[in-house]
XYZ file of C-alpha atoms in Angstrom:
275
model
C 7.840 -24.242 17.551
C 4.137 -23.580 17.902
C 2.046 -25.098 15.126
C 0.634 -22.337 12.882
C -3.122 -22.032 12.542
C -4.422 -22.377 8.978
C -6.104 -19.209 7.689
C -7.967 -19.228 4.381
C -8.602 -15.999 2.486
C -11.628 -16.749 0.315
C -13.022 -14.245 -2.153
C -15.011 -14.085 -5.373
C -12.541 -11.407 -6.539
C -8.852 -10.793 -5.985
C -9.053 -11.373 -2.235
C -7.008 -8.263 -1.444
C -9.730 -6.718 0.727
C -10.271 -9.914 2.697
C -6.539 -10.400 3.176
C -5.939 -6.859 4.403
C -8.857 -7.184 6.815
C -7.698 -10.605 7.982
C -4.098 -9.577 8.518
C -5.208 -6.523 10.513
C -7.198 -8.775 12.846
C -4.583 -11.515 13.109
C -1.854 -9.010 13.964
C -3.517 -8.664 17.373
C -2.569 -12.240 18.298
C 0.923 -13.466 19.174
C 0.718 -16.814 17.451
C 1.834 -18.027 14.019
C -0.604 -18.246 11.098
C -0.324 -19.850 7.679
C -2.273 -17.993 4.993
C -3.872 -19.871 2.109
C -5.229 -17.589 -0.614
C -8.319 -18.641 -2.567
C -9.317 -15.845 -4.978
C -11.991 -15.928 -7.710
C -14.272 -18.378 -5.893
C -17.258 -17.304 -7.983
C -19.248 -20.526 -8.284
C -20.742 -23.178 -6.023
C -18.385 -25.804 -7.438
C -15.351 -23.723 -6.535
C -16.741 -23.094 -3.056
C -17.294 -26.822 -2.545
C -13.682 -27.455 -3.566
C -12.425 -24.889 -1.061
C -14.610 -26.354 1.683
C -13.135 -29.788 0.998
C -9.616 -28.382 1.284
C -10.511 -26.641 4.542
C -11.829 -29.922 5.972
C -8.722 -31.744 4.799
C -6.418 -29.272 6.490
C -8.511 -29.471 9.649
C -7.971 -33.239 9.808
C -4.264 -33.022 9.032
C -3.435 -30.250 11.514
C -5.964 -31.165 14.164
C -6.914 -27.480 14.371
C -10.007 -25.731 13.116
C -9.029 -23.390 10.251
C -10.115 -19.762 10.147
C -11.718 -18.355 6.997
C -11.837 -14.661 6.161
C -14.186 -14.109 3.256
C -15.827 -11.428 1.155
C -18.147 -13.794 -0.713
C -21.363 -11.897 -1.455
C -23.647 -14.596 -2.848
C -25.297 -16.631 -0.056
C -25.441 -19.794 -2.148
C -21.662 -19.673 -2.586
C -20.699 -18.631 0.943
C -23.132 -21.256 2.274
C -20.807 -24.002 1.069
C -17.955 -22.560 3.106
C -20.130 -22.525 6.235
C -20.574 -26.290 5.879
C -16.848 -26.835 6.432
C -15.244 -27.396 9.826
C -13.948 -23.849 10.274
C -14.561 -20.451 11.797
C -15.966 -18.187 9.063
C -15.568 -14.431 9.360
C -17.586 -12.901 6.531
C -16.876 -9.203 6.122
C -20.000 -8.524 4.065
C -22.590 -10.556 5.889
C -22.674 -8.539 9.091
C -22.462 -5.129 7.490
C -24.655 -5.311 4.398
C -27.871 -6.090 6.278
C -27.300 -3.121 8.597
C -26.620 -0.803 5.653
C -29.666 -2.068 3.778
C -31.800 -1.103 6.755
C -30.188 2.328 7.208
C -30.170 3.210 3.495
C -33.547 1.605 2.862
C -32.014 -0.066 -0.183
C -31.266 -3.622 -1.215
C -27.632 -4.325 -1.994
C -26.640 -5.567 -5.438
C -24.978 -8.772 -4.201
C -22.879 -8.576 -7.358
C -19.589 -10.442 -7.409
C -16.447 -8.260 -7.377
C -18.423 -5.052 -7.848
C -15.643 -2.801 -6.503
C -13.244 -3.889 -9.264
C -15.900 -4.892 -11.763
C -14.986 -2.632 -14.648
C -11.546 -1.907 -16.033
C -13.079 0.790 -18.220
C -14.307 3.165 -15.524
C -12.888 6.675 -15.246
C -11.389 5.953 -11.817
C -9.597 2.873 -13.166
C -8.198 4.814 -16.122
C -7.032 7.528 -13.754
C -5.169 4.963 -11.675
C -3.403 3.550 -14.734
C -2.401 7.054 -15.838
C -1.120 7.800 -12.347
C 0.973 4.622 -12.262
C 2.523 5.487 -15.628
C 3.158 9.035 -14.426
C 4.957 7.795 -11.299
C 7.102 5.381 -13.291
C 8.097 8.057 -15.819
C 8.889 10.544 -13.052
C 10.735 8.106 -10.802
C 14.048 9.320 -9.384
C 13.980 12.497 -11.473
C 14.129 10.582 -14.761
C 11.788 13.073 -16.413
C 11.310 16.733 -15.633
C 8.459 17.126 -18.084
C 4.957 17.784 -16.766
C 6.035 17.999 -13.129
C 3.436 20.745 -12.845
C 0.803 18.031 -13.304
C 1.979 16.108 -10.232
C -0.246 15.934 -7.166
C 2.859 15.586 -4.996
C 6.614 15.404 -5.543
C 8.687 13.540 -2.965
C 12.251 14.659 -2.377
C 14.974 13.096 -0.294
C 18.283 11.284 -0.447
C 18.732 8.026 -2.297
C 17.050 5.005 -0.621
C 14.837 7.023 1.733
C 11.642 5.375 0.465
C 10.534 7.719 -2.304
C 9.846 5.190 -5.077
C 7.701 2.655 -3.164
C 5.699 5.473 -1.589
C 4.994 7.063 -4.973
C 3.872 3.774 -6.483
C 1.640 3.054 -3.482
C -0.018 6.468 -3.820
C -0.578 5.843 -7.530
C -1.921 2.308 -7.202
C -4.086 2.818 -4.127
C -5.286 6.395 -4.579
C -4.743 7.256 -8.234
C -2.429 10.144 -7.370
C 0.219 11.446 -9.741
C 3.212 11.134 -7.442
C 6.686 11.990 -8.711
C 9.961 11.778 -6.842
C 13.212 13.654 -7.217
C 16.524 12.791 -5.531
C 18.560 15.237 -3.495
C 22.063 14.501 -4.774
C 25.510 15.162 -3.273
C 25.921 17.872 -5.929
C 22.779 19.633 -4.631
C 24.161 19.450 -1.095
C 27.484 20.931 -2.127
C 25.840 24.048 -3.573
C 23.206 24.004 -0.797
C 20.440 24.639 -3.279
C 17.449 22.797 -4.704
C 17.550 21.937 -8.421
C 16.049 24.762 -10.505
C 13.211 22.544 -11.726
C 12.040 21.957 -8.158
C 12.076 25.635 -7.274
C 9.204 26.111 -9.717
C 7.024 23.500 -7.994
C 7.885 24.086 -4.331
C 4.231 23.989 -3.313
C 4.085 20.325 -4.409
C 7.225 19.188 -2.573
C 7.265 16.930 0.472
C 10.438 15.548 1.976
C 11.300 12.078 3.197
C 14.180 11.581 5.587
C 15.507 8.564 7.478
C 17.788 7.668 10.361
C 21.403 7.647 9.060
C 22.162 4.284 10.647
C 19.174 2.675 8.929
C 20.066 4.377 5.655
C 23.573 3.004 5.884
C 22.227 -0.520 6.420
C 19.907 -0.246 3.407
C 22.623 1.122 1.145
C 25.155 -1.462 2.342
C 22.863 -4.275 1.176
C 23.010 -2.892 -2.344
C 26.525 -1.407 -2.458
C 28.672 -2.948 0.288
C 32.009 -1.349 1.156
C 31.211 1.825 -0.758
C 31.525 5.439 0.377
C 27.846 5.776 -0.595
C 26.911 3.357 2.206
C 29.213 4.539 4.976
C 27.596 5.842 8.131
C 29.650 9.036 7.941
C 28.395 9.804 4.438
C 24.805 8.957 5.352
C 24.978 11.239 8.388
C 26.283 14.054 6.182
C 23.607 13.598 3.502
C 20.742 13.436 5.982
C 21.986 16.426 7.984
C 22.447 18.614 4.909
C 19.216 17.467 3.261
C 17.122 18.237 6.332
C 18.816 21.639 6.528
C 17.981 22.267 2.864
C 14.353 21.351 3.477
C 14.123 23.639 6.483
C 15.597 26.582 4.563
C 13.061 26.046 1.783
C 10.109 25.494 4.166
C 9.518 21.965 2.867
C 7.581 19.712 5.219
C 9.219 16.339 5.775
C 8.860 13.196 7.836
C 11.077 10.294 8.789
C 10.417 6.930 7.165
C 12.635 5.038 9.626
C 9.895 3.365 11.654
C 6.921 3.965 9.382
C 5.217 1.614 6.964
C 4.363 2.713 3.424
C 0.716 2.929 4.497
C 1.565 5.277 7.377
C 3.696 7.481 5.145
C 0.940 7.620 2.530
C -1.682 8.622 5.112
C 0.493 11.515 6.255
C 1.031 12.643 2.674
C -2.680 12.491 1.878
C -3.280 15.001 4.640
C -0.863 17.385 2.917
C -2.343 16.947 -0.551
C -5.951 17.519 0.483
C -7.236 16.592 3.943
C -10.822 17.340 2.888
C -10.869 15.147 -0.222
C -14.005 13.010 -0.515
C -13.955 9.923 -2.707
C -17.304 8.875 -4.172
C -17.680 5.157 -4.907
C -19.809 4.590 -8.030
């Protein structure tokens, strides 16, 4: 087996931005990588410690590590540059160009994007997460009118993780409501959903994949049989078509891809202002 290349994710904050950026770049290469996360590197001493670890891993593996970083303070990132590694600093190349274009000096403040848990946008995200949890799987029918979007589909089609992703990443009040076998028998949407049809978006999935997912949770059950899954998907898609509900298949899509498609439905012209 090919020896994995060491990749350090170094940030003065959570490191989520650096990791997402790094993984997007690394996905272009067909070779194994081993990620080492180093969040909250917000002092020179911590940076020195990380640099020492990078050098140690370089000696042990015989390969030069790669460092993806979002460190904003030059005196801190400078310590990382002293190590035997390739440093890819997301901020360094872009901030100077933006300073020139905007004719402004950047703040160079550590973790500015997530610096305040008391901002309006942060409070909105928390409220949206709570909303999605309360309205998961049709548990609550109260305040559905307040939802930004309501996902409908059969059990295990991806509704819950998509709703939570929309809440956490975009602060959207996303509810989800299951289409049950009882709904399919009467060939009618639940009454509560008929009142909010303009907020509905359907998720469907390949029956074979649905059967595999359900089998992992409830093996040898009618719920998981391919025949039952084929029936539920066929009837659910028919119900959506009759009610003019847009829907998409989650079979080969990531949560991020699903969310992007849904954002276009909610408001394709939405502009987010970063304070």
